[in-house]
């Protein structure tokens, strides 16, 4: 059984709504592919997640708001807690990001990318950035992200 880990923080509702769409897309893709027993989806807030979750994950989807041109403090805390316990043990595992932002989002993306590149994770999808008010198109992008990862894990092409 493969494991898809979705870890996110939200200071309000937006990134949580995006995480819900990511999970929805992942579960729908597994149902469509009749692969529900092949991939388990684990969803955790940054505060609840730790190194054991990352070590057990075959792929990671990380979600954060952009705060002050950077990832949220809770995502940074999560990455600080997992970095050394996971360093050298997760090389090449695929990841992608989803970001809730007011008007930019690029600072959150680059700050997370830099750290997880140090962990030797492999970017497998462009980030989904939800700017201003979430639109149906943005949520569809989140669903597509989750579906790509879940289906990719199920058939071994991620
Ligand atoms: C303290 C703080 C700092 C923020 N800094 C940025 C920023 O640098 N760039 C940006 O695009 N949005 C910024 N925002 C807006 C948030 O990214 C945006 O409201 C986001 O949707 C919040 O997501 P959440 O509801 O999941 O917490 C900031 C919001 C707060 C509260």
PDB file of C-alpha atoms and ligand atoms in Angstrom:
ATOM      1  CA  UNK A   1       0.000   0.000   0.000  1.00  0.00           C
ATOM      2  CA  UNK A   2       1.327   3.418  -0.983  1.00  0.00           C
ATOM      3  CA  UNK A   3       0.755   6.492   1.186  1.00  0.00           C
ATOM      4  CA  UNK A   4      -0.068   9.993   0.016  1.00  0.00           C
ATOM      5  CA  UNK A   5       0.511  12.536   2.789  1.00  0.00           C
ATOM      6  CA  UNK A   6      -1.281  15.882   2.657  1.00  0.00           C
ATOM      7  CA  UNK A   7       0.078  18.314   5.261  1.00  0.00           C
ATOM      8  CA  UNK A   8      -1.205  21.861   5.546  1.00  0.00           C
ATOM      9  CA  UNK A   9      -1.639  24.854   7.786  1.00  0.00           C
ATOM     10  CA  UNK A  10      -4.354  27.435   7.631  1.00  0.00           C
ATOM     11  CA  UNK A  11      -4.659  30.623   9.622  1.00  0.00           C
ATOM     12  CA  UNK A  12      -8.218  31.068   8.420  1.00  0.00           C
ATOM     13  CA  UNK A  13     -10.139  28.927   5.943  1.00  0.00           C
ATOM     14  CA  UNK A  14      -8.587  29.300   2.511  1.00  0.00           C
ATOM     15  CA  UNK A  15      -5.729  26.817   2.654  1.00  0.00           C
ATOM     16  CA  UNK A  16      -7.985  24.378   4.528  1.00  0.00           C
ATOM     17  CA  UNK A  17     -10.532  24.665   1.714  1.00  0.00           C
ATOM     18  CA  UNK A  18      -7.764  24.018  -0.803  1.00  0.00           C
ATOM     19  CA  UNK A  19      -6.608  20.994   1.198  1.00  0.00           C
ATOM     20  CA  UNK A  20     -10.171  19.671   1.164  1.00  0.00           C
ATOM     21  CA  UNK A  21     -10.258  19.971  -2.628  1.00  0.00           C
ATOM     22  CA  UNK A  22      -6.861  18.256  -2.944  1.00  0.00           C
ATOM     23  CA  UNK A  23      -8.110  15.351  -0.825  1.00  0.00           C
ATOM     24  CA  UNK A  24     -11.413  15.199  -2.720  1.00  0.00           C
ATOM     25  CA  UNK A  25      -9.592  14.991  -6.041  1.00  0.00           C
ATOM     26  CA  UNK A  26      -7.269  12.300  -4.741  1.00  0.00           C
ATOM     27  CA  UNK A  27     -10.115  10.152  -3.403  1.00  0.00           C
ATOM     28  CA  UNK A  28     -12.169  10.582  -6.587  1.00  0.00           C
ATOM     29  CA  UNK A  29      -9.246   9.534  -8.765  1.00  0.00           C
ATOM     30  CA  UNK A  30      -8.684   6.398  -6.701  1.00  0.00           C
ATOM     31  CA  UNK A  31     -12.376   5.527  -6.926  1.00  0.00           C
ATOM     32  CA  UNK A  32     -12.406   6.069 -10.669  1.00  0.00           C
ATOM     33  CA  UNK A  33      -9.333   3.890 -11.105  1.00  0.00           C
ATOM     34  CA  UNK A  34     -10.766   1.300  -8.680  1.00  0.00           C
ATOM     35  CA  UNK A  35      -7.512   1.674  -6.775  1.00  0.00           C
ATOM     36  CA  UNK A  36      -8.863   2.628  -3.347  1.00  0.00           C
ATOM     37  CA  UNK A  37      -7.044  -0.214  -1.597  1.00  0.00           C
ATOM     38  CA  UNK A  38      -3.747   0.638  -3.233  1.00  0.00           C
ATOM     39  CA  UNK A  39      -3.161   4.145  -1.896  1.00  0.00           C
ATOM     40  CA  UNK A  40      -4.026   5.470   1.540  1.00  0.00           C
ATOM     41  CA  UNK A  41      -4.481   9.198   1.931  1.00  0.00           C
ATOM     42  CA  UNK A  42      -3.345  10.757   5.190  1.00  0.00           C
ATOM     43  CA  UNK A  43      -4.343  14.364   5.892  1.00  0.00           C
ATOM     44  CA  UNK A  44      -2.784  16.248   8.783  1.00  0.00           C
ATOM     45  CA  UNK A  45      -2.353  19.790   9.990  1.00  0.00           C
ATOM     46  CA  UNK A  46       1.275  20.864  10.279  1.00  0.00           C
ATOM     47  CA  UNK A  47       0.960  20.971  14.068  1.00  0.00           C
ATOM     48  CA  UNK A  48      -0.120  17.302  14.160  1.00  0.00           C
ATOM     49  CA  UNK A  49       2.395  15.945  11.657  1.00  0.00           C
ATOM     50  CA  UNK A  50       5.934  14.807  12.340  1.00  0.00           C
ATOM     51  CA  UNK A  51       8.908  12.922  10.956  1.00  0.00           C
ATOM     52  CA  UNK A  52       7.171   9.544  11.212  1.00  0.00           C
ATOM     53  CA  UNK A  53       4.473  10.764   8.806  1.00  0.00           C
ATOM     54  CA  UNK A  54       7.043  11.964   6.290  1.00  0.00           C
ATOM     55  CA  UNK A  55       9.093   8.780   6.530  1.00  0.00           C
ATOM     56  CA  UNK A  56       5.934   6.715   5.907  1.00  0.00           C
ATOM     57  CA  UNK A  57       4.863   8.801   2.903  1.00  0.00           C
ATOM     58  CA  UNK A  58       5.540   7.807  -0.705  1.00  0.00           C
ATOM     59  CA  UNK A  59       4.495  11.286  -1.880  1.00  0.00           C
ATOM     60  CA  UNK A  60       3.787  14.610  -0.179  1.00  0.00           C
ATOM     61  CA  UNK A  61       1.415  17.472  -0.887  1.00  0.00           C
ATOM     62  CA  UNK A  62       2.186  20.503   1.268  1.00  0.00           C
ATOM     63  CA  UNK A  63      -0.192  23.426   1.743  1.00  0.00           C
ATOM     64  CA  UNK A  64       0.498  26.780   3.366  1.00  0.00           C
ATOM     65  CA  UNK A  65      -0.717  30.354   3.340  1.00  0.00           C
ATOM     66  CA  UNK A  66       1.810  32.960   2.270  1.00  0.00           C
ATOM     67  CA  UNK A  67       2.575  35.167   5.254  1.00  0.00           C
ATOM     68  CA  UNK A  68       5.012  38.077   5.052  1.00  0.00           C
ATOM     69  CA  UNK A  69       6.363  36.813   1.750  1.00  0.00           C
ATOM     70  CA  UNK A  70       7.203  33.389   3.206  1.00  0.00           C
ATOM     71  CA  UNK A  71       5.573  30.093   4.210  1.00  0.00           C
ATOM     72  CA  UNK A  72       3.474  30.207   7.382  1.00  0.00           C
ATOM     73  CA  UNK A  73       5.262  29.830  10.680  1.00  0.00           C
ATOM     74  CA  UNK A  74       3.515  26.509  11.309  1.00  0.00           C
ATOM     75  CA  UNK A  75       4.766  25.045   8.027  1.00  0.00           C
ATOM     76  CA  UNK A  76       8.267  26.214   8.900  1.00  0.00           C
ATOM     77  CA  UNK A  77       7.948  24.616  12.343  1.00  0.00           C
ATOM     78  CA  UNK A  78       6.858  21.344  10.700  1.00  0.00           C
ATOM     79  CA  UNK A  79       9.788  21.411   8.275  1.00  0.00           C
ATOM     80  CA  UNK A  80      12.228  22.249  11.064  1.00  0.00           C
ATOM     81  CA  UNK A  81      10.975  19.270  13.088  1.00  0.00           C
ATOM     82  CA  UNK A  82      11.166  16.798  10.212  1.00  0.00           C
ATOM     83  CA  UNK A  83      14.320  17.958   8.416  1.00  0.00           C
ATOM     84  CA  UNK A  84      17.096  16.162  10.273  1.00  0.00           C
ATOM     85  CA  UNK A  85      15.143  12.976  11.148  1.00  0.00           C
ATOM     86  CA  UNK A  86      14.219  12.604   7.453  1.00  0.00           C
ATOM     87  CA  UNK A  87      17.402  13.848   5.797  1.00  0.00           C
ATOM     88  CA  UNK A  88      18.853  11.160   3.538  1.00  0.00           C
ATOM     89  CA  UNK A  89      15.805   8.888   4.003  1.00  0.00           C
ATOM     90  CA  UNK A  90      13.305  10.414   1.571  1.00  0.00           C
ATOM     91  CA  UNK A  91      15.504  11.181  -1.418  1.00  0.00           C
ATOM     92  CA  UNK A  92      13.607  11.396  -4.684  1.00  0.00           C
ATOM     93  CA  UNK A  93      10.106  11.193  -3.234  1.00  0.00           C
ATOM     94  CA  UNK A  94       7.674  13.392  -5.179  1.00  0.00           C
ATOM     95  CA  UNK A  95       6.094  16.517  -3.723  1.00  0.00           C
ATOM     96  CA  UNK A  96       4.037  19.508  -4.779  1.00  0.00           C
ATOM     97  CA  UNK A  97       2.659  22.609  -3.095  1.00  0.00           C
ATOM     98  CA  UNK A  98      -0.625  24.440  -2.761  1.00  0.00           C
ATOM     99  CA  UNK A  99      -0.608  27.974  -1.419  1.00  0.00           C
ATOM    100  CA  UNK A 100      -3.326  30.330  -0.230  1.00  0.00           C
ATOM    101  CA  UNK A 101      -2.228  33.912  -0.803  1.00  0.00           C
ATOM    102  CA  UNK A 102      -3.560  37.439  -0.960  1.00  0.00           C
ATOM    103  CA  UNK A 103      -1.822  38.787  -4.023  1.00  0.00           C
ATOM    104  CA  UNK A 104       1.433  36.886  -4.574  1.00  0.00           C
ATOM    105  CA  UNK A 105       2.301  33.395  -3.267  1.00  0.00           C
ATOM    106  CA  UNK A 106       5.749  33.156  -4.830  1.00  0.00           C
ATOM    107  CA  UNK A 107       7.556  33.725  -1.511  1.00  0.00           C
ATOM    108  CA  UNK A 108       5.759  30.779   0.079  1.00  0.00           C
ATOM    109  CA  UNK A 109       6.576  28.584  -2.904  1.00  0.00           C
ATOM    110  CA  UNK A 110      10.264  29.491  -3.054  1.00  0.00           C
ATOM    111  CA  UNK A 111      10.769  29.184   0.707  1.00  0.00           C
ATOM    112  CA  UNK A 112       9.246  25.681   0.891  1.00  0.00           C
ATOM    113  CA  UNK A 113      10.951  24.605  -2.349  1.00  0.00           C
ATOM    114  CA  UNK A 114      14.345  25.579  -0.953  1.00  0.00           C
ATOM    115  CA  UNK A 115      13.949  23.488   2.201  1.00  0.00           C
ATOM    116  CA  UNK A 116      12.417  20.391   0.621  1.00  0.00           C
ATOM    117  CA  UNK A 117      15.030  20.500  -2.114  1.00  0.00           C
ATOM    118  CA  UNK A 118      17.517  20.195   0.754  1.00  0.00           C
ATOM    119  CA  UNK A 119      15.617  17.062   1.771  1.00  0.00           C
ATOM    120  CA  UNK A 120      16.089  15.844  -1.820  1.00  0.00           C
ATOM    121  CA  UNK A 121      12.369  15.632  -2.445  1.00  0.00           C
ATOM    122  CA  UNK A 122      11.485  15.848  -6.136  1.00  0.00           C
ATOM    123  CA  UNK A 123       9.027  18.432  -7.469  1.00  0.00           C
ATOM    124  CA  UNK A 124       6.449  16.437  -9.434  1.00  0.00           C
ATOM    125  CA  UNK A 125       3.850  19.134 -10.223  1.00  0.00           C
ATOM    126  CA  UNK A 126       3.715  22.915 -10.467  1.00  0.00           C
ATOM    127  CA  UNK A 127       2.303  24.632  -7.351  1.00  0.00           C
ATOM    128  CA  UNK A 128      -1.366  25.569  -7.200  1.00  0.00           C
ATOM    129  CA  UNK A 129      -1.685  29.134  -5.898  1.00  0.00           C
ATOM    130  CA  UNK A 130      -5.054  30.406  -4.705  1.00  0.00           C
ATOM    131  CA  UNK A 131      -4.976  34.201  -4.997  1.00  0.00           C
ATOM    132  CA  UNK A 132      -7.587  36.544  -3.483  1.00  0.00           C
ATOM    133  CA  UNK A 133     -10.984  34.798  -3.414  1.00  0.00           C
ATOM    134  CA  UNK A 134     -10.943  31.104  -4.228  1.00  0.00           C
ATOM    135  CA  UNK A 135     -12.609  30.423  -7.576  1.00  0.00           C
ATOM    136  CA  UNK A 136     -14.036  27.158  -8.922  1.00  0.00           C
ATOM    137  CA  UNK A 137     -11.056  27.053 -11.294  1.00  0.00           C
ATOM    138  CA  UNK A 138      -8.599  27.248  -8.387  1.00  0.00           C
ATOM    139  CA  UNK A 139     -10.412  24.476  -6.549  1.00  0.00           C
ATOM    140  CA  UNK A 140     -10.442  22.407  -9.736  1.00  0.00           C
ATOM    141  CA  UNK A 141      -6.673  22.928  -9.866  1.00  0.00           C
ATOM    142  CA  UNK A 142      -6.408  21.593  -6.313  1.00  0.00           C
ATOM    143  CA  UNK A 143      -8.556  18.574  -7.198  1.00  0.00           C
ATOM    144  CA  UNK A 144      -6.413  17.931 -10.252  1.00  0.00           C
ATOM    145  CA  UNK A 145      -3.280  18.098  -8.097  1.00  0.00           C
ATOM    146  CA  UNK A 146      -4.664  15.522  -5.674  1.00  0.00           C
ATOM    147  CA  UNK A 147      -5.880  13.306  -8.511  1.00  0.00           C
ATOM    148  CA  UNK A 148      -2.515  13.425 -10.288  1.00  0.00           C
ATOM    149  CA  UNK A 149      -0.672  12.357  -7.160  1.00  0.00           C
ATOM    150  CA  UNK A 150      -3.122   9.632  -6.098  1.00  0.00           C
ATOM    151  CA  UNK A 151      -3.454   8.122  -9.567  1.00  0.00           C
ATOM    152  CA  UNK A 152       0.283   8.454 -10.179  1.00  0.00           C
ATOM    153  CA  UNK A 153       1.038   6.563  -6.970  1.00  0.00           C
ATOM    154  CA  UNK A 154      -1.572   3.905  -7.760  1.00  0.00           C
ATOM    155  CA  UNK A 155      -0.125   3.115 -11.168  1.00  0.00           C
ATOM    156  CA  UNK A 156       3.493   3.786 -10.254  1.00  0.00           C
ATOM    157  CA  UNK A 157       4.187   6.659 -12.637  1.00  0.00           C
ATOM    158  CA  UNK A 158       4.630   9.560 -10.214  1.00  0.00           C
TER     159      UNK A 158
HETATM  160  C1  LIG B   1       0.136  38.030   8.808  1.00  0.00           C
HETATM  161  C2  LIG B   1      -0.245  37.867   7.359  1.00  0.00           C
HETATM  162  C3  LIG B   1       0.695  38.081   6.388  1.00  0.00           C
HETATM  163  C4  LIG B   1       0.358  37.926   5.036  1.00  0.00           C
HETATM  164  N1  LIG B   1       1.328  38.103   4.073  1.00  0.00           N
HETATM  165  C5  LIG B   1       1.012  37.890   2.775  1.00  0.00           C
HETATM  166  C6  LIG B   1       2.020  37.987   1.770  1.00  0.00           C
HETATM  167  O1  LIG B   1       3.169  38.258   2.041  1.00  0.00           O
HETATM  168  N2  LIG B   1       1.658  37.761   0.478  1.00  0.00           N
HETATM  169  C7  LIG B   1       0.366  37.453   0.129  1.00  0.00           C
HETATM  170  O2  LIG B   1       0.105  37.250  -1.076  1.00  0.00           O
HETATM  171  N3  LIG B   1      -0.605  37.349   1.057  1.00  0.00           N
HETATM  172  C8  LIG B   1      -0.307  37.568   2.370  1.00  0.00           C
HETATM  173  N4  LIG B   1      -1.287  37.439   3.332  1.00  0.00           N
HETATM  174  C9  LIG B   1      -2.624  37.042   2.927  1.00  0.00           C
HETATM  175  C10 LIG B   1      -2.807  35.541   3.131  1.00  0.00           C
HETATM  176  O3  LIG B   1      -1.836  34.805   2.454  1.00  0.00           O
HETATM  177  C11 LIG B   1      -4.170  35.122   2.584  1.00  0.00           C
HETATM  178  O4  LIG B   1      -5.183  35.800   3.299  1.00  0.00           O
HETATM  179  C12 LIG B   1      -4.388  33.638   2.665  1.00  0.00           C
HETATM  180  O5  LIG B   1      -5.491  33.344   1.868  1.00  0.00           O
HETATM  181  C13 LIG B   1      -4.651  33.142   4.056  1.00  0.00           C
HETATM  182  O6  LIG B   1      -4.929  31.751   3.975  1.00  0.00           O
HETATM  183  P1  LIG B   1      -5.628  31.001   5.182  1.00  0.00           P
HETATM  184  O7  LIG B   1      -7.081  31.461   5.201  1.00  0.00           O
HETATM  185  O8  LIG B   1      -5.502  29.563   4.850  1.00  0.00           O
HETATM  186  O9  LIG B   1      -4.913  31.363   6.431  1.00  0.00           O
HETATM  187  C14 LIG B   1      -0.962  37.593   4.675  1.00  0.00           C
HETATM  188  C15 LIG B   1      -1.925  37.385   5.696  1.00  0.00           C
HETATM  189  C16 LIG B   1      -1.567  37.517   7.002  1.00  0.00           C
HETATM  190  C17 LIG B   1      -2.607  37.287   8.097  1.00  0.00           C
END
